[in-house]
Tab-separated table of N, CA, C and O in Angstrom:
chain	number	residue	atom	x	y	z
A	338	MET	N	-13.494	3.989	-5.287
A	338	MET	CA	-12.465	3.242	-4.635
A	338	MET	C	-12.618	3.438	-3.132
A	338	MET	O	-12.728	4.565	-2.656
A	339	PRO	N	-12.578	2.365	-2.383
A	339	PRO	CA	-12.723	2.488	-0.931
A	339	PRO	C	-11.575	3.286	-0.316
A	339	PRO	O	-10.445	3.233	-0.772
A	340	ILE	N	-11.908	4.019	0.719
A	340	ILE	CA	-10.898	4.786	1.446
A	340	ILE	C	-10.313	3.907	2.538
A	340	ILE	O	-11.019	3.157	3.193
A	341	GLY	N	-9.011	3.993	2.703
A	341	GLY	CA	-8.374	3.260	3.793
A	341	GLY	C	-7.974	1.843	3.450
A	341	GLY	O	-7.748	1.050	4.340
A	342	VAL	N	-7.872	1.517	2.192
A	342	VAL	CA	-7.440	0.179	1.801
A	342	VAL	C	-5.931	0.107	1.960
A	342	VAL	O	-5.196	0.928	1.396
A	343	ASP	N	-5.457	-0.849	2.736
A	343	ASP	CA	-4.026	-0.994	2.976
A	343	ASP	C	-3.296	-1.514	1.760
A	343	ASP	O	-3.845	-2.260	0.956
A	344	THR	N	-2.050	-1.143	1.677
A	344	THR	CA	-1.158	-1.691	0.675
A	344	THR	C	-0.853	-3.143	1.042
A	344	THR	O	-0.790	-3.468	2.229
A	345	PRO	N	-0.652	-4.016	0.078
A	345	PRO	CA	-0.295	-5.403	0.400
A	345	PRO	C	1.015	-5.503	1.185
A	345	PRO	O	1.278	-6.494	1.843
A	346	ALA	N	1.835	-4.472	1.141
A	346	ALA	CA	3.103	-4.472	1.872
A	346	ALA	C	2.927	-4.095	3.346
A	346	ALA	O	3.891	-4.183	4.111
A	347	ALA	N	1.743	-3.698	3.755
A	347	ALA	CA	1.510	-3.201	5.112
A	347	ALA	C	2.059	-4.116	6.207
A	347	ALA	O	2.677	-3.616	7.151
A	348	PRO	N	1.891	-5.431	6.124
A	348	PRO	CA	2.412	-6.277	7.206
A	348	PRO	C	3.933	-6.242	7.341
A	348	PRO	O	4.475	-6.601	8.377
A	349	TYR	N	4.619	-5.808	6.317
A	349	TYR	CA	6.080	-5.825	6.320
A	349	TYR	C	6.709	-4.478	6.672
A	349	TYR	O	7.910	-4.402	6.939
A	350	LEU	N	5.958	-3.405	6.624
A	350	LEU	CA	6.518	-2.065	6.759
A	350	LEU	C	7.228	-1.840	8.088
A	350	LEU	O	8.283	-1.207	8.127
A	351	ALA	N	6.691	-2.364	9.180
A	351	ALA	CA	7.314	-2.154	10.484
A	351	ALA	C	8.702	-2.784	10.562
A	351	ALA	O	9.543	-2.339	11.334
A	352	GLY	N	8.965	-3.791	9.741
A	352	GLY	CA	10.260	-4.460	9.752
A	352	GLY	C	11.284	-3.812	8.854
A	352	GLY	O	12.415	-4.290	8.764
A	353	SER	N	10.942	-2.737	8.191
A	353	SER	CA	11.880	-2.054	7.305
A	353	SER	C	12.455	-0.832	8.014
A	353	SER	O	11.769	0.163	8.213
A	354	ALA	N	13.729	-0.914	8.385
A	354	ALA	CA	14.382	0.206	9.062
A	354	ALA	C	14.420	1.437	8.154
A	354	ALA	O	14.236	2.566	8.613
A	355	THR	N	14.638	1.217	6.873
A	355	THR	CA	14.711	2.339	5.938
A	355	THR	C	13.356	3.005	5.798
A	355	THR	O	13.256	4.233	5.758
A	356	TYR	N	12.290	2.212	5.733
A	356	TYR	CA	10.942	2.782	5.657
A	356	TYR	C	10.686	3.668	6.874
A	356	TYR	O	10.179	4.783	6.751
A	357	SER	N	11.057	3.183	8.042
A	357	SER	CA	10.815	3.922	9.275
A	357	SER	C	11.524	5.270	9.301
A	357	SER	O	11.000	6.236	9.841
A	358	THR	N	12.714	5.331	8.714
A	358	THR	CA	13.496	6.557	8.787
A	358	THR	C	13.380	7.453	7.563
A	358	THR	O	13.624	8.650	7.659
A	359	LYS	N	13.018	6.902	6.413
A	359	LYS	CA	13.064	7.680	5.179
A	359	LYS	C	11.715	7.918	4.503
A	359	LYS	O	11.627	8.724	3.584
A	360	TRP	N	10.671	7.204	4.912
A	360	TRP	CA	9.431	7.267	4.146
A	360	TRP	C	8.827	8.658	4.071
A	360	TRP	O	8.342	9.074	3.023
A	361	ALA	N	8.824	9.402	5.158
A	361	ALA	CA	8.201	10.736	5.133
A	361	ALA	C	8.858	11.608	4.068
A	361	ALA	O	8.170	12.296	3.300
A	362	GLN	N	10.177	11.580	4.004
A	362	GLN	CA	10.908	12.360	3.002
A	362	GLN	C	10.606	11.851	1.593
A	362	GLN	O	10.353	12.644	0.679
A	363	LEU	N	10.634	10.542	1.402
A	363	LEU	CA	10.389	9.969	0.079
A	363	LEU	C	8.964	10.240	-0.390
A	363	LEU	O	8.743	10.564	-1.563
A	364	ASP	N	8.009	10.111	0.508
A	364	ASP	CA	6.613	10.344	0.162
A	364	ASP	C	6.409	11.797	-0.264
A	364	ASP	O	5.755	12.079	-1.277
A	365	SER	N	6.991	12.714	0.482
A	365	SER	CA	6.884	14.131	0.144
A	365	SER	C	7.527	14.415	-1.212
A	365	SER	O	6.966	15.131	-2.044
A	366	GLN	N	8.680	13.834	-1.420
A	366	GLN	CA	9.418	14.040	-2.668
A	366	GLN	C	8.632	13.544	-3.878
A	366	GLN	O	8.522	14.252	-4.884
A	367	ILE	N	8.063	12.359	-3.799
A	367	ILE	CA	7.351	11.809	-4.954
A	367	ILE	C	6.034	12.548	-5.166
A	367	ILE	O	5.617	12.782	-6.301
A	368	ASN	N	5.387	12.960	-4.073
A	368	ASN	CA	4.149	13.740	-4.218
A	368	ASN	C	4.426	15.111	-4.815
A	368	ASN	O	3.618	15.620	-5.595
A	369	ASP	N	5.559	15.712	-4.469
A	369	ASP	CA	5.946	16.982	-5.087
A	369	ASP	C	6.170	16.805	-6.582
A	369	ASP	O	5.791	17.669	-7.389
A	370	ALA	N	6.797	15.696	-6.960
A	370	ALA	CA	7.028	15.439	-8.385
A	370	ALA	C	5.703	15.262	-9.129
A	370	ALA	O	5.516	15.819	-10.217
A	371	ILE	N	4.784	14.519	-8.530
A	371	ILE	CA	3.465	14.318	-9.141
A	371	ILE	C	2.749	15.656	-9.283
A	371	ILE	O	2.218	15.990	-10.354
A	372	SER	N	2.755	16.438	-8.217
A	372	SER	CA	2.089	17.739	-8.237
A	372	SER	C	2.702	18.652	-9.295
A	372	SER	O	1.975	19.358	-10.011
A	373	GLY	N	4.016	18.639	-9.403
A	373	GLY	CA	4.686	19.475	-10.400
A	373	GLY	C	4.280	19.120	-11.814
A	373	GLY	O	4.076	20.001	-12.658
A	374	ILE	N	4.143	17.830	-12.075
A	374	ILE	CA	3.742	17.383	-13.409
A	374	ILE	C	2.277	17.712	-13.678
A	374	ILE	O	1.928	18.254	-14.725
A	375	VAL	N	1.427	17.411	-12.713
A	375	VAL	CA	-0.016	17.628	-12.892
A	375	VAL	C	-0.345	19.102	-13.081
A	375	VAL	O	-1.219	19.457	-13.874
A	376	THR	N	0.365	19.967	-12.376
A	376	THR	CA	0.079	21.394	-12.476
A	376	THR	C	0.822	22.081	-13.621
A	376	THR	O	0.637	23.270	-13.853
A	377	GLY	N	1.668	21.344	-14.300
A	377	GLY	CA	2.383	21.903	-15.435
A	377	GLY	C	3.677	22.622	-15.085
A	377	GLY	O	4.321	23.208	-15.954
A	378	ARG	N	4.074	22.585	-13.818
A	378	ARG	CA	5.336	23.219	-13.429
A	378	ARG	C	6.538	22.410	-13.906
A	378	ARG	O	7.622	22.954	-14.068
A	379	GLN	N	6.343	21.118	-14.092
A	379	GLN	CA	7.395	20.226	-14.564
A	379	GLN	C	6.869	19.450	-15.763
A	379	GLN	O	5.678	19.110	-15.811
A	380	PRO	N	7.730	19.132	-16.715
A	380	PRO	CA	7.273	18.331	-17.850
A	380	PRO	C	7.092	16.869	-17.446
A	380	PRO	O	7.708	16.394	-16.480
A	381	LEU	N	6.264	16.152	-18.166
A	381	LEU	CA	6.059	14.732	-17.904
A	381	LEU	C	7.374	13.972	-17.965
A	381	LEU	O	7.580	13.010	-17.223
A	382	SER	N	8.279	14.427	-18.785
A	382	SER	CA	9.574	13.755	-18.920
A	382	SER	C	10.393	13.795	-17.625
A	382	SER	O	11.357	13.039	-17.480
A	383	SER	N	10.028	14.625	-16.667
A	383	SER	CA	10.751	14.679	-15.394
A	383	SER	C	10.429	13.486	-14.493
A	383	SER	O	11.128	13.249	-13.506
A	384	TRP	N	9.380	12.726	-14.837
A	384	TRP	CA	8.954	11.605	-14.000
A	384	TRP	C	10.037	10.542	-13.842
A	384	TRP	O	10.287	10.060	-12.744
A	385	ASP	N	10.706	10.183	-14.928
A	385	ASP	CA	11.743	9.152	-14.841
A	385	ASP	C	12.835	9.554	-13.858
A	385	ASP	O	13.309	8.728	-13.067
A	386	GLY	N	13.233	10.798	-13.869
A	386	GLY	CA	14.245	11.282	-12.934
A	386	GLY	C	13.753	11.245	-11.496
A	386	GLY	O	14.517	10.913	-10.583
A	387	ALA	N	12.482	11.573	-11.297
A	387	ALA	CA	11.908	11.541	-9.953
A	387	ALA	C	11.894	10.120	-9.409
A	387	ALA	O	12.203	9.888	-8.239
A	388	VAL	N	11.574	9.164	-10.265
A	388	VAL	CA	11.549	7.751	-9.841
A	388	VAL	C	12.960	7.275	-9.515
A	388	VAL	O	13.174	6.585	-8.520
A	389	LYS	N	13.927	7.649	-10.334
A	389	LYS	CA	15.322	7.265	-10.070
A	389	LYS	C	15.806	7.868	-8.752
A	389	LYS	O	16.471	7.200	-7.962
A	390	GLN	N	15.464	9.116	-8.525
A	390	GLN	CA	15.863	9.783	-7.285
A	390	GLN	C	15.202	9.104	-6.081
A	390	GLN	O	15.845	8.885	-5.053
A	391	PHE	N	13.934	8.761	-6.210
A	391	PHE	CA	13.198	8.068	-5.148
A	391	PHE	C	13.916	6.766	-4.785
A	391	PHE	O	14.138	6.467	-3.617
A	392	GLY	N	14.289	6.006	-5.801
A	392	GLY	CA	14.983	4.745	-5.561
A	392	GLY	C	16.338	4.949	-4.924
A	392	GLY	O	16.700	4.270	-3.954
A	393	ALA	N	17.096	5.892	-5.428
A	393	ALA	CA	18.450	6.137	-4.934
A	393	ALA	C	18.466	6.666	-3.502
A	393	ALA	O	19.404	6.397	-2.748
A	394	GLN	N	17.436	7.385	-3.118
A	394	GLN	CA	17.413	7.984	-1.781
A	394	GLN	C	16.739	7.103	-0.734
A	394	GLN	O	16.526	7.552	0.383
A	395	GLY	N	16.435	5.860	-1.102
A	395	GLY	CA	15.883	4.945	-0.107
A	395	GLY	C	14.826	4.003	-0.620
A	395	GLY	O	14.586	2.954	-0.023
A	396	GLY	N	14.169	4.333	-1.712
A	396	GLY	CA	13.102	3.471	-2.228
A	396	GLY	C	13.583	2.084	-2.617
A	396	GLY	O	12.908	1.085	-2.331
A	397	ASP	N	14.760	2.004	-3.242
A	397	ASP	CA	15.298	0.693	-3.626
A	397	ASP	C	15.617	-0.144	-2.399
A	397	ASP	O	15.369	-1.357	-2.375
A	398	GLN	N	16.162	0.488	-1.361
A	398	GLN	CA	16.490	-0.238	-0.129
A	398	GLN	C	15.217	-0.724	0.563
A	398	GLN	O	15.169	-1.848	1.066
A	399	ILE	N	14.195	0.095	0.578
A	399	ILE	CA	12.913	-0.329	1.165
A	399	ILE	C	12.383	-1.536	0.416
A	399	ILE	O	11.938	-2.517	1.028
A	400	ALA	N	12.434	-1.503	-0.903
A	400	ALA	CA	11.956	-2.625	-1.709
A	400	ALA	C	12.725	-3.896	-1.374
A	400	ALA	O	12.128	-4.978	-1.251
A	401	LYS	N	14.040	-3.797	-1.198
A	401	LYS	CA	14.851	-4.966	-0.845
A	401	LYS	C	14.459	-5.515	0.523
A	401	LYS	O	14.354	-6.723	0.710
A	402	GLU	N	14.272	-4.623	1.469
A	402	GLU	CA	13.897	-5.053	2.821
A	402	GLU	C	12.529	-5.723	2.835
A	402	GLU	O	12.338	-6.747	3.497
A	403	LEU	N	11.572	-5.158	2.098
A	403	LEU	CA	10.234	-5.758	2.052
A	403	LEU	C	10.269	-7.109	1.337
A	403	LEU	O	9.613	-8.070	1.771
A	404	ALA	N	11.042	-7.206	0.266
A	404	ALA	CA	11.150	-8.474	-0.465
A	404	ALA	C	11.788	-9.552	0.406
A	404	ALA	O	11.349	-10.710	0.388
A	405	ALA	N	12.786	-9.192	1.175
A	405	ALA	CA	13.445	-10.174	2.071
A	405	ALA	C	12.468	-10.672	3.127
A	405	ALA	O	12.430	-11.873	3.431
A	406	GLN	N	11.677	-9.766	3.688
A	406	GLN	CA	10.684	-10.183	4.684
A	406	GLN	C	9.638	-11.100	4.057
A	406	GLN	O	9.248	-12.097	4.648
A	407	HIS	N	9.190	-10.731	2.861
A	407	HIS	CA	8.178	-11.548	2.180
A	407	HIS	C	8.724	-12.949	1.881
A	407	HIS	O	8.016	-13.939	2.070
A	408	ALA	N	9.957	-13.026	1.436
A	408	ALA	CA	10.554	-14.312	1.089
A	408	ALA	C	10.722	-15.194	2.327
A	408	ALA	O	10.689	-16.428	2.211
A	409	SER	N	10.894	-14.583	3.484
A	409	SER	CA	11.114	-15.368	4.693
A	409	SER	C	9.824	-15.879	5.331
A	409	SER	O	9.868	-16.650	6.277
A	410	ARG	N	8.685	-15.465	4.806
A	410	ARG	CA	7.401	-15.909	5.393
A	410	ARG	C	6.884	-17.137	4.704
A	410	ARG	O	7.018	-17.443	3.627
């Protein structure tokens, strides 16, 4: 897989206020959840809770902001 391939959402990220303020925290949180599962510190069943927490703490709002920008183009 090539390194440095942008996400299709890349053109919209700068227009998301929530992404600008919350992404570092959300990225760390979801990576911690992945690491916990992969290393066996957390059960696989913890993934659903991690995804719900990600959404509730800003992921859902980011998705709404990106979708609104996409729809307006």
